[in-house]
Coordinates of C-alpha atoms in Angstrom, one line a residue:
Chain H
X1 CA 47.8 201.3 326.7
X2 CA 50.1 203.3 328.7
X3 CA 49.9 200.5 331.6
X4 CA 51.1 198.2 329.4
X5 CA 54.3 199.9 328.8
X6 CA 56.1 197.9 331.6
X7 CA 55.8 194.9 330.5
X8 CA 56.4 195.1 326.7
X9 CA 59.4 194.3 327.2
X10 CA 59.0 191.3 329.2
X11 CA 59.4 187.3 328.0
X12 CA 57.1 185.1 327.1
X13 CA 56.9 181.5 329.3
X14 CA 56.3 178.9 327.1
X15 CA 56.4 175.3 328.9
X16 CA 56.0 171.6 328.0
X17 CA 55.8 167.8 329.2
X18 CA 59.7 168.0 328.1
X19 CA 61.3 168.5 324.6
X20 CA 58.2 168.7 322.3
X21 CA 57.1 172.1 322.8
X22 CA 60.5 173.6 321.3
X23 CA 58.5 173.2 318.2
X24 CA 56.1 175.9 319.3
X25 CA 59.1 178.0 320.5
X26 CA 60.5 177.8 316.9
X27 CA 57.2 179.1 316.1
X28 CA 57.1 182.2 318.0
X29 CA 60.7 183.1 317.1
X30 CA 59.8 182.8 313.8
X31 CA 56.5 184.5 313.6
X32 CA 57.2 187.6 316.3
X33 CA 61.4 187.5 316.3
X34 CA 61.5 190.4 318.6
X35 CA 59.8 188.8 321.2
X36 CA 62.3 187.0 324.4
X37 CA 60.9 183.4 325.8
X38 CA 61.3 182.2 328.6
X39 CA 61.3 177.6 328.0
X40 CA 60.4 175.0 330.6
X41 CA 60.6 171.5 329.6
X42 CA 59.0 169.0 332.5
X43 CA 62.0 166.3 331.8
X44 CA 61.5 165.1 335.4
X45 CA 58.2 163.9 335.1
X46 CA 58.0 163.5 331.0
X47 CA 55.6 162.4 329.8
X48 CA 52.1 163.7 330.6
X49 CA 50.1 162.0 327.8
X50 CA 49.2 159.1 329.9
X51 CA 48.8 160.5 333.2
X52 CA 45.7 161.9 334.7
X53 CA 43.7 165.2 334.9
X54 CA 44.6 166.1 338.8
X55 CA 48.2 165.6 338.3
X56 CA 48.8 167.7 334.7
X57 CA 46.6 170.7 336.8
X58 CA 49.3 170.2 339.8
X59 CA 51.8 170.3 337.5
X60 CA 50.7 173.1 335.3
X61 CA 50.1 175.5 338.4
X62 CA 53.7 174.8 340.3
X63 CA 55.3 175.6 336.2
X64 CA 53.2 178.7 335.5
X65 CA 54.2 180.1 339.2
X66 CA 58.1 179.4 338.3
X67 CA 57.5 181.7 335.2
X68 CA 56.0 183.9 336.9
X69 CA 58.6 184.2 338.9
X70 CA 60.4 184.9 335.8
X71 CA 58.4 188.2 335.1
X72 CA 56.7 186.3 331.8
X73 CA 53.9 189.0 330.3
X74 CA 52.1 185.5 329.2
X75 CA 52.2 181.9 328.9
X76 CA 52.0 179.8 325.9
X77 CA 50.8 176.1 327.2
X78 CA 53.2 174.7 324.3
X79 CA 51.6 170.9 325.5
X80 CA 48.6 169.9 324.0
X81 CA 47.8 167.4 327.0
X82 CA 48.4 169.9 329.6
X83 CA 46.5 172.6 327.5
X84 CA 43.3 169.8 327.2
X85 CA 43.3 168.8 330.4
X86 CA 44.6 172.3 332.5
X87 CA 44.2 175.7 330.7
X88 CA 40.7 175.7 332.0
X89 CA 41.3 175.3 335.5
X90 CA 44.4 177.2 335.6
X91 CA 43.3 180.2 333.2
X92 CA 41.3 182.2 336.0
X93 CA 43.8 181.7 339.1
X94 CA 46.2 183.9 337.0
X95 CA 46.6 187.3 336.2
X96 CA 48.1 187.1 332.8
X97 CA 47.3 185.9 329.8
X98 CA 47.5 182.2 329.1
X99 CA 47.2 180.6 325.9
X100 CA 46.8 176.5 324.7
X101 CA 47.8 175.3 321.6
X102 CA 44.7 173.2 321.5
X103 CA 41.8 176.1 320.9
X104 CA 44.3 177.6 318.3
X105 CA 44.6 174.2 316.3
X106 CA 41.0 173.2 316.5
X107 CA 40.2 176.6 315.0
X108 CA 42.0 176.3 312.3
X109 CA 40.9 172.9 311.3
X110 CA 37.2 174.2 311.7
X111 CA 38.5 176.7 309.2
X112 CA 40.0 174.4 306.3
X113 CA 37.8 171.1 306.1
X114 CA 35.4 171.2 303.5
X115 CA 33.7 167.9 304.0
X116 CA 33.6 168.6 307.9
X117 CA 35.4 165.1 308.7
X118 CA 38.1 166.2 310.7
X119 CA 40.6 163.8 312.4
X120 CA 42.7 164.0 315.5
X121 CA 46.1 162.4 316.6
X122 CA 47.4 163.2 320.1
X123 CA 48.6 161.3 323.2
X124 CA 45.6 159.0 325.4
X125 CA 45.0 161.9 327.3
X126 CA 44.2 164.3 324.7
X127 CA 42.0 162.4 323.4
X128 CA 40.1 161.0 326.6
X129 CA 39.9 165.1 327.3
X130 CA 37.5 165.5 324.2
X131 CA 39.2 168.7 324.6
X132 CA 39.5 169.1 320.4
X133 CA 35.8 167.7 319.8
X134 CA 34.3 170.3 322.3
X135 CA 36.4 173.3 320.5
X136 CA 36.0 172.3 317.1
X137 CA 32.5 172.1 317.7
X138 CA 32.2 175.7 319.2
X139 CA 33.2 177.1 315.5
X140 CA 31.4 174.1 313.4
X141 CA 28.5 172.4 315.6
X142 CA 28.2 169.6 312.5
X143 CA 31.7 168.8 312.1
X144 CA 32.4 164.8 312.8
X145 CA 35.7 164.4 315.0
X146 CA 37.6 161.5 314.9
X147 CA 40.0 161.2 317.6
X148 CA 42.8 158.6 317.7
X149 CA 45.7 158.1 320.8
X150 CA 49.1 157.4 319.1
X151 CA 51.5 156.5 322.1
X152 CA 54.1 154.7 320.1
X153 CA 54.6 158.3 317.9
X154 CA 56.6 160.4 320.9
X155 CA 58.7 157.1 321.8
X156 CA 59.4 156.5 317.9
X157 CA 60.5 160.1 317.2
X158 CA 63.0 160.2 320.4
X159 CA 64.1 157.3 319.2
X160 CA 65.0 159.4 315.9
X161 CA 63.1 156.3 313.5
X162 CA 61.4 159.2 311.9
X163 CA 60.9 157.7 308.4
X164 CA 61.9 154.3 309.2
X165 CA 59.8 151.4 308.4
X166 CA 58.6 150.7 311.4
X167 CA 57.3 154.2 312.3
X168 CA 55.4 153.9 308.9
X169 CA 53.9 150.8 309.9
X170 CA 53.0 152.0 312.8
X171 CA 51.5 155.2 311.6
X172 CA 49.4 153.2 308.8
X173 CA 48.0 151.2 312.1
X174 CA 47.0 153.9 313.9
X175 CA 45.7 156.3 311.0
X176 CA 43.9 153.4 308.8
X177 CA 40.7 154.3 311.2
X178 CA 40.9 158.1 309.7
X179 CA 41.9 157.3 306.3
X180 CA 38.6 154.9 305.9
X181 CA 36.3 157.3 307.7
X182 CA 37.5 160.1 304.8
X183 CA 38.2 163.0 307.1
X184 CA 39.8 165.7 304.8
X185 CA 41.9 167.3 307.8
X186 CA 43.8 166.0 310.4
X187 CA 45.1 167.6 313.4
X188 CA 48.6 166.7 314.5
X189 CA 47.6 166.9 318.3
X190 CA 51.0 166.6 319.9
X191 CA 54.1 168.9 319.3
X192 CA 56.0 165.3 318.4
X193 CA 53.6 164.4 315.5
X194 CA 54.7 167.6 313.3
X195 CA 58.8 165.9 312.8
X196 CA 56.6 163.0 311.8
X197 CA 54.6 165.2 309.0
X198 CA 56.6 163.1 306.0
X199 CA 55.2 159.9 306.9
X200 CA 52.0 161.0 308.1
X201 CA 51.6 163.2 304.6
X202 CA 53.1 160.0 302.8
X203 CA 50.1 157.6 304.4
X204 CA 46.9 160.7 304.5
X205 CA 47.8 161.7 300.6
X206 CA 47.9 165.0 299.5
X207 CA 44.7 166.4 299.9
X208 CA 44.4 166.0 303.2
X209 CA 44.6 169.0 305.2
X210 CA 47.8 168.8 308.1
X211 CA 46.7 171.1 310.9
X212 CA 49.8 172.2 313.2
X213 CA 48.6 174.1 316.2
X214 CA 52.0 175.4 317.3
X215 CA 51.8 177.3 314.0
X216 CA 48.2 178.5 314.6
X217 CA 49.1 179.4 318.0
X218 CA 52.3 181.4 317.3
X219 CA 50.2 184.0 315.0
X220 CA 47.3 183.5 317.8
X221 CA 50.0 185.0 320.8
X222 CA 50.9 187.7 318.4
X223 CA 47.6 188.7 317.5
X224 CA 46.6 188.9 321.6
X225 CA 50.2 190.7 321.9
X226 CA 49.1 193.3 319.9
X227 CA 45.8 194.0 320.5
X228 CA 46.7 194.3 324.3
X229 CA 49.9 196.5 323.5
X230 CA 52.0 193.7 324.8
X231 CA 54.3 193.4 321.8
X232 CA 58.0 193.9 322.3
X233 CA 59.3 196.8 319.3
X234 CA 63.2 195.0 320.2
X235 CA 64.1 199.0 321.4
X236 CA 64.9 198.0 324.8
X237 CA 68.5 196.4 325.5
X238 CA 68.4 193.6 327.9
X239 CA 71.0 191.8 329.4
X240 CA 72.3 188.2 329.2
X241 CA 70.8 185.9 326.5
X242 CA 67.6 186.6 324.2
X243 CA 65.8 183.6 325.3
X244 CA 66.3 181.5 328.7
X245 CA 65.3 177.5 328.8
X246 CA 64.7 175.5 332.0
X247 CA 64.3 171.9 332.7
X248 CA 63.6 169.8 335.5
X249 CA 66.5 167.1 334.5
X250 CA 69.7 167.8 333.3
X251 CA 68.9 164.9 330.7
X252 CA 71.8 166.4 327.7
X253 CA 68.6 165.0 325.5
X254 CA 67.3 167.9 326.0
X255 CA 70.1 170.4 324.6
X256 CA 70.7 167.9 322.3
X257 CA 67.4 168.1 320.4
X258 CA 67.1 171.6 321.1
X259 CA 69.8 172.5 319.0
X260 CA 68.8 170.2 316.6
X261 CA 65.4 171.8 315.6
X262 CA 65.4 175.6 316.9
X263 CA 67.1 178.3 314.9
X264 CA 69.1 179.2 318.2
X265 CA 72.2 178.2 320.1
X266 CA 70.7 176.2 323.4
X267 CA 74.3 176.6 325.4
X268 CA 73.3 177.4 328.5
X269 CA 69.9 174.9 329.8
X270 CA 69.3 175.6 333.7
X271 CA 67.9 173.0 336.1
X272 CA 65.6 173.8 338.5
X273 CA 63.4 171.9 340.9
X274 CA 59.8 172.4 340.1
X275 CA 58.5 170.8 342.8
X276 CA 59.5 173.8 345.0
X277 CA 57.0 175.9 343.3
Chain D
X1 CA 67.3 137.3 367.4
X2 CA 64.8 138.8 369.7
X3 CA 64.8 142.2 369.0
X4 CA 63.7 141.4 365.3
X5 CA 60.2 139.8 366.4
X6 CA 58.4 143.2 366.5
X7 CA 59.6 143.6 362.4
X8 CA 59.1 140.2 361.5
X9 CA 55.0 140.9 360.9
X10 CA 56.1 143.8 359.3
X11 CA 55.4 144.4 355.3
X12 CA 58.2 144.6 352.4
X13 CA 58.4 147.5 350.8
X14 CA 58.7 147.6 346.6
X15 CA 58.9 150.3 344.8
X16 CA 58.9 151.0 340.6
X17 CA 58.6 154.1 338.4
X18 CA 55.5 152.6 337.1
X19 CA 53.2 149.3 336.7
X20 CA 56.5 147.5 335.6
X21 CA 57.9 146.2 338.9
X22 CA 54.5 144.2 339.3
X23 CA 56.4 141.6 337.7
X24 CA 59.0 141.3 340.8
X25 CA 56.1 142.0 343.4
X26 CA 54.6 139.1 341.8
X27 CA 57.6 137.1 342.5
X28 CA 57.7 138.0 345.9
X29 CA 54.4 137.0 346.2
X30 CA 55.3 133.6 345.0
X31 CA 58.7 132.4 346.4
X32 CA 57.6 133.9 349.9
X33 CA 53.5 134.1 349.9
X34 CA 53.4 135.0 353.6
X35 CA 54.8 138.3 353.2
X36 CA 52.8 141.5 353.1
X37 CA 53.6 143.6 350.4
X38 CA 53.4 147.9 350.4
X39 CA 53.5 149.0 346.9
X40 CA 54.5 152.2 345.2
X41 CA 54.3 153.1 341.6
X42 CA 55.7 156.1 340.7
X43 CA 53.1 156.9 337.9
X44 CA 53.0 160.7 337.9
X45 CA 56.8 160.3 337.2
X46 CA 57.2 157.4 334.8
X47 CA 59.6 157.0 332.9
X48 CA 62.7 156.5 335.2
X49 CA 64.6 155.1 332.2
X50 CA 65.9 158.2 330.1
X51 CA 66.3 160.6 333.2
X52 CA 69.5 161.5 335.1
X53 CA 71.0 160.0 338.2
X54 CA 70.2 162.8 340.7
X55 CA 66.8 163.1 339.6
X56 CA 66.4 159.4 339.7
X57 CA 68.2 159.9 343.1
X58 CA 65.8 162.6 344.5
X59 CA 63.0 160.3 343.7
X60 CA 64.1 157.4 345.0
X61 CA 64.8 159.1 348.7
X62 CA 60.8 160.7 348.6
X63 CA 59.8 156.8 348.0
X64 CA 61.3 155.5 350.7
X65 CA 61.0 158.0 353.2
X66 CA 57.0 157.2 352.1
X67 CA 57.9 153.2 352.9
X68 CA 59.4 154.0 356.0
X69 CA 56.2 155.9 357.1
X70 CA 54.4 152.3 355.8
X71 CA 56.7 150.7 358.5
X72 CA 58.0 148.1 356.3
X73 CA 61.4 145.8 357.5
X74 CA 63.1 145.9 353.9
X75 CA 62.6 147.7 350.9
X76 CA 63.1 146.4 347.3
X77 CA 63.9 148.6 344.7
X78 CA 61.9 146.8 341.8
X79 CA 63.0 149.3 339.0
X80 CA 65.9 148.5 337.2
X81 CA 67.0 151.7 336.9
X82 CA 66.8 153.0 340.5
X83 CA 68.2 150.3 341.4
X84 CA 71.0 151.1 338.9
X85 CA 71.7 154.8 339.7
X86 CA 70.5 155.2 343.2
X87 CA 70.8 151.9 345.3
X88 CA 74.4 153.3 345.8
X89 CA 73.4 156.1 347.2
X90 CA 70.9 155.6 349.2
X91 CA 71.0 152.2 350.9
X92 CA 73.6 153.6 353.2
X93 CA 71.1 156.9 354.3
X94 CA 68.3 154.8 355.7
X95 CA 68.6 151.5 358.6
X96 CA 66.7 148.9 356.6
X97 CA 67.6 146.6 354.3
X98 CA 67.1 147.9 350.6
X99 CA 67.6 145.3 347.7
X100 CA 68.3 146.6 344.0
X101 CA 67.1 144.3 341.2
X102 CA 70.3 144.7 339.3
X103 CA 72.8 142.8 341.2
X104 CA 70.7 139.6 341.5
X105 CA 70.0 139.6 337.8
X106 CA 74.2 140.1 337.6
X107 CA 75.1 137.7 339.5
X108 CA 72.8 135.0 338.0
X109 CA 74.3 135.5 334.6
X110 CA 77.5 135.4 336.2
X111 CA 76.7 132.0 337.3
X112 CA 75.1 130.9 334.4
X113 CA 77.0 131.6 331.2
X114 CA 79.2 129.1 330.1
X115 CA 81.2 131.6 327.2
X116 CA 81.7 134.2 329.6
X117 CA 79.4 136.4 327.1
X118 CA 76.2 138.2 328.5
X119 CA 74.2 140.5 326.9
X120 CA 72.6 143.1 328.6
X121 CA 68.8 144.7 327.4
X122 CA 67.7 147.8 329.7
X123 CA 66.7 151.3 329.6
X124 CA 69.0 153.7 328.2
X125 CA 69.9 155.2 331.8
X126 CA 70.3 151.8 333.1
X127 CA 73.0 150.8 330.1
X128 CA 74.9 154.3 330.6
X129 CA 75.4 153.3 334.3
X130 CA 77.6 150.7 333.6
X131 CA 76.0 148.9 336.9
X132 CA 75.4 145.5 335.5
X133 CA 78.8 145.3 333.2
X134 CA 80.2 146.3 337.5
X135 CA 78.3 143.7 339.4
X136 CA 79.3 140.8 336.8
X137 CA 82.7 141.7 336.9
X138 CA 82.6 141.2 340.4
X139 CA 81.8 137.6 340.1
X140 CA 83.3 137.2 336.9
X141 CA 86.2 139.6 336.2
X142 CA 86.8 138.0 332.3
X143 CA 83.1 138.1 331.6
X144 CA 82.4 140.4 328.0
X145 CA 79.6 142.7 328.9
X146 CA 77.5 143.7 326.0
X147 CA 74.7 146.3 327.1
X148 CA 72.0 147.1 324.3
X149 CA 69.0 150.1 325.2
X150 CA 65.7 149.6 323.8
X151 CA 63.6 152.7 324.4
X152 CA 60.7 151.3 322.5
X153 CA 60.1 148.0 324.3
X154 CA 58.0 149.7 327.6
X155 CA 55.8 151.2 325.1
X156 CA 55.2 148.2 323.0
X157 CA 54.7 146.4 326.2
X158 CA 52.4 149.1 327.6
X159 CA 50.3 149.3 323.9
X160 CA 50.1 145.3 324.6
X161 CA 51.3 144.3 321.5
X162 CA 53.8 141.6 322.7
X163 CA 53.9 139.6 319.9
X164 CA 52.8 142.1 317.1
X165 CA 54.7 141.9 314.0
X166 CA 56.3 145.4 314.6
X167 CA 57.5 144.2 318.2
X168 CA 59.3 141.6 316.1
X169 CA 61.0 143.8 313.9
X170 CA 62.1 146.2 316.5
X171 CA 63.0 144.0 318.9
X172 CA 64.9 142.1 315.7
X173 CA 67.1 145.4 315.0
X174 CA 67.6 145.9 318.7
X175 CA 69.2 142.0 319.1
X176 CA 71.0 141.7 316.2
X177 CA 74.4 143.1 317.5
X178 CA 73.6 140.5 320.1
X179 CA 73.0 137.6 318.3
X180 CA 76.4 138.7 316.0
X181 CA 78.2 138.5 318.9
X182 CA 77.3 134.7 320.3
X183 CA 76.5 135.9 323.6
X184 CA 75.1 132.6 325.7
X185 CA 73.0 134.9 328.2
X186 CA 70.9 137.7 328.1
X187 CA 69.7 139.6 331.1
X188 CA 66.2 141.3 330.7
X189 CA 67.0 144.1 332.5
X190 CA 63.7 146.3 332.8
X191 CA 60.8 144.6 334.8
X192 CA 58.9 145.3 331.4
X193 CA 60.7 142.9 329.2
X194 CA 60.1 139.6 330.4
X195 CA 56.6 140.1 329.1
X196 CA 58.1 140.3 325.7
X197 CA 59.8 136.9 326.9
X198 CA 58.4 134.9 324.2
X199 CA 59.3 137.4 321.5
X200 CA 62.5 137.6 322.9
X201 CA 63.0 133.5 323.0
X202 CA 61.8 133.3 319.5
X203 CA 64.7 135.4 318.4
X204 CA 67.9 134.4 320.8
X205 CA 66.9 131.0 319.9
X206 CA 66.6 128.0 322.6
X207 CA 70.1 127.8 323.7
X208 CA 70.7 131.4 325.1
X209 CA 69.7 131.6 329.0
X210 CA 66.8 134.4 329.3
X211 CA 67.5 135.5 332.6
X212 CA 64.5 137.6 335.0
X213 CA 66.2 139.7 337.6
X214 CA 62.7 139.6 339.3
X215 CA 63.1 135.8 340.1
X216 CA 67.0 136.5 341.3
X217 CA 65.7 139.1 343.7
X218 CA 62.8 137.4 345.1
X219 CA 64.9 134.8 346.4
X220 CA 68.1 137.1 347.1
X221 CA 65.0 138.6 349.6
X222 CA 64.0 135.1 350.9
X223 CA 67.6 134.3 352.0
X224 CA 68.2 137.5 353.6
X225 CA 64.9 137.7 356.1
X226 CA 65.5 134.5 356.9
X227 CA 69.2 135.3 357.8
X228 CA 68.0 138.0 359.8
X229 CA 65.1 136.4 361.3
X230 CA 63.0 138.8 359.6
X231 CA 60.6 136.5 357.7
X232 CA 57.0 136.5 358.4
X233 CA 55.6 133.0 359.6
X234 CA 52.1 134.1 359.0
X235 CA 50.8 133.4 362.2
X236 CA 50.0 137.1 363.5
X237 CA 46.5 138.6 362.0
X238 CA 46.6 141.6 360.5
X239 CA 43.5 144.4 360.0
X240 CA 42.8 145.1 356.1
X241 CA 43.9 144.2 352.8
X242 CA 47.5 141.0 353.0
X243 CA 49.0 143.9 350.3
X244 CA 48.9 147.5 349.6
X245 CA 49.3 149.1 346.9
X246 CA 49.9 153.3 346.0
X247 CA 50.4 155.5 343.1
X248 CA 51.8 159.4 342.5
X249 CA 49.2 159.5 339.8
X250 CA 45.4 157.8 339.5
X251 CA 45.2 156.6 336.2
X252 CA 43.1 153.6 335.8
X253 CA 45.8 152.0 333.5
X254 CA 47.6 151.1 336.7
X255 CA 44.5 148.8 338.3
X256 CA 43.7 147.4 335.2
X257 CA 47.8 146.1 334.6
X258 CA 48.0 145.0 337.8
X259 CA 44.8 143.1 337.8
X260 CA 46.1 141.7 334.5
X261 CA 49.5 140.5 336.0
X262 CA 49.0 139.6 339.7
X263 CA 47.6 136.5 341.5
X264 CA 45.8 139.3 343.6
X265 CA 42.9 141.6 342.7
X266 CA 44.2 145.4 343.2
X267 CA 41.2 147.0 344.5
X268 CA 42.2 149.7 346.5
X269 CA 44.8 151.6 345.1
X270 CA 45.4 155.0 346.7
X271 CA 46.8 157.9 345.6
X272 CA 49.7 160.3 347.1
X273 CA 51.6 162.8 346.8
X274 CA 55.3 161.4 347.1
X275 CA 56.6 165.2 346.3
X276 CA 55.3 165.7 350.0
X277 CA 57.8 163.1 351.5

């Protein structure tokens, strides 16, 4: 697609609640290397799991104008909130591709269970959304979906208690529900829950299935990439650093634990004010 | 002072990242129950606590140029740590009296320890501002300052599990330096803990001083309308509700806590868009 030649080159926006959504990132760079992302992490108004459908749309359509303004060639929703209760709404008022890690996730667990008892974790807002139910039920209209809020898992991983005792106590709280219903997959629903897969592997056993959309959406982006002649071949030079990140507080958190999971130096973390947009 | 009369009928303004500084409105509502009351929760934007000062800054300017539009006389800054990283700032940019919750809560402990050792329990941007360790010095240069964060306490709170075994334990691990170090007094200083008070109690033991910045402030407020001749005898009527109450974000969470907390049902509360102020 000869049209298409312009904007091979371009970055990807990828954008979150705040920190959680480098985990997609480190997806994407691992999956399609050659490919430049553009980050935005919300750290103003972190988080969104709790807060309500009219305000994550507001916020969704002032971030996904700021990468635009970037020259992104499409957006990965890295939040599974946002992409639950937005990526609907916001999909047609844009010209460009815009994926959700929710649609990529629930796909996948369609895919594996074998006993069609699926299970999903995610923040009071993802679940409310019904979001996962509704998509899982597009590729298996039997499947049972058992969907559980976790709010105490984001707090518990910032706080860096990933395998303490009290995070498995609080896990074996809020999964007993699932383990007793035998669901055979579960769908870590938030980009926080995979740092917690350990524990949560440690309390589900090992036969359950662990479903973790940001991997099922990385090969979903480079699957659209490619059949749209979007994807970057790395021949064109570019200037200044292969991928850019934004937030809207200079929180050091931030830079801190984005050098702590992604495979990349995070030196250079720009603040903006998304409000303006 | 006549040219205070017009004020005088006017409303208080109180303002809180979240449901959290319910707990001071409620105080207001007690010590000086002829006051009318405009409240703002900052739910689209909560947390304040692990944010930076010039965001927390930014926010706290939109809040009250939204009060002042309310026409209130003074304006309490419920939220710990607003009032620890932008009181400074801002009381000096607007011509009404604006109360931070920090400096009562210092100066009670001030007043109150007998060992000169106070302990400190607050959001992590609250601790790393240094304000209260400031304001007791002030009263009590020798004091020995002992700040503690305790990111998970608003979320327990918020997950209602105040005395749940697992708020034990963390609020065990968060006290014990604490407890090591004999302090007499401990401020609770995020309008969230003292509804872990009992939890807390059972742990300092009965012969440390649990002190509620909420209660300092309500009467530091008292003193100063009546110093001014600002406070509100009652005896003009007023059209509508005694109190009002507004959010940046609709969730239903908010009614429900402050139905739960108040000695006032919260019928009507409206939602606005404080980015527009």
């Amino acid at each position: 697609m000869a049209e298409n030649q312009d904007f091979r080159y371009s970055p990807i926006g990828v954008f979150d609640s705040g920190v959680g959504g480098l985990t997609v990132a480190r997806e994407i760079m691992r999956q399609i290397p050659k490919e430049r992302i553009i980050y935005f992490g919300d750290t103003a108004r972190v988080p969104y799991g709790s807060k309500s459908q009219e305000t994550i749309i507001r916020f969704s359509r002032q971030i996904i104008r700021f990468l635009q303004s970037k020259g992104v060639k499409a957006i990965v929703i890295a939040c599974n909130t946002a992409s639950a209760l937005a990526l609907e709404t916001v999909q047609p008022e844009f010209d460009i591709p815009i994926l959700g890690v929710v649609k990529a996730g629930a796909k996948e667990a369609a895919k594996v269970t074998k006993n069609g008892k699926i299970g999903v974790i995610a923040t009071e807002s993802t679940i409310e959304s019904q979001l996962y139910t509704k998509e899982i039920h597009s590729h298996k209209p039997n499947a049972q979906v058992l969907g559980k809020p976790c709010p105490l898992f984001v707090p518990l991983v910032e706080e860096g208690w990933l395998k303490d005792p009290v995070t498995v106590e609080v896990a074996n709280r809020y999964l007993e529900p699932l383990l007793e219903s035998g669901i055979d997959t579960l769908i870590m629903g938030c980009t926080h829950y995979p740092l917690l897969r350990s524990t949560l592997r440690q309390i589900m056993g090992e036969k359950v299935n662990l479903v973790n959309p940001a991997y099922e959406t990385a090969r979903e982006l480079k699957a659209l990439l490619e059949r749209d002649g979007l994807n970057n071949d790395g021949k064109q030079s570019y200037e200044g650093a292969m991928h850019e990140f934004y937030v809207s507080d200079a929180a050091n958190k931030f830079k801190n634990f984005a050098n702590s999971i992604l495979p990349y130096g995070v030196d250079t973390t720009q603040l903006i004010h998304i409000e303006d947009y």
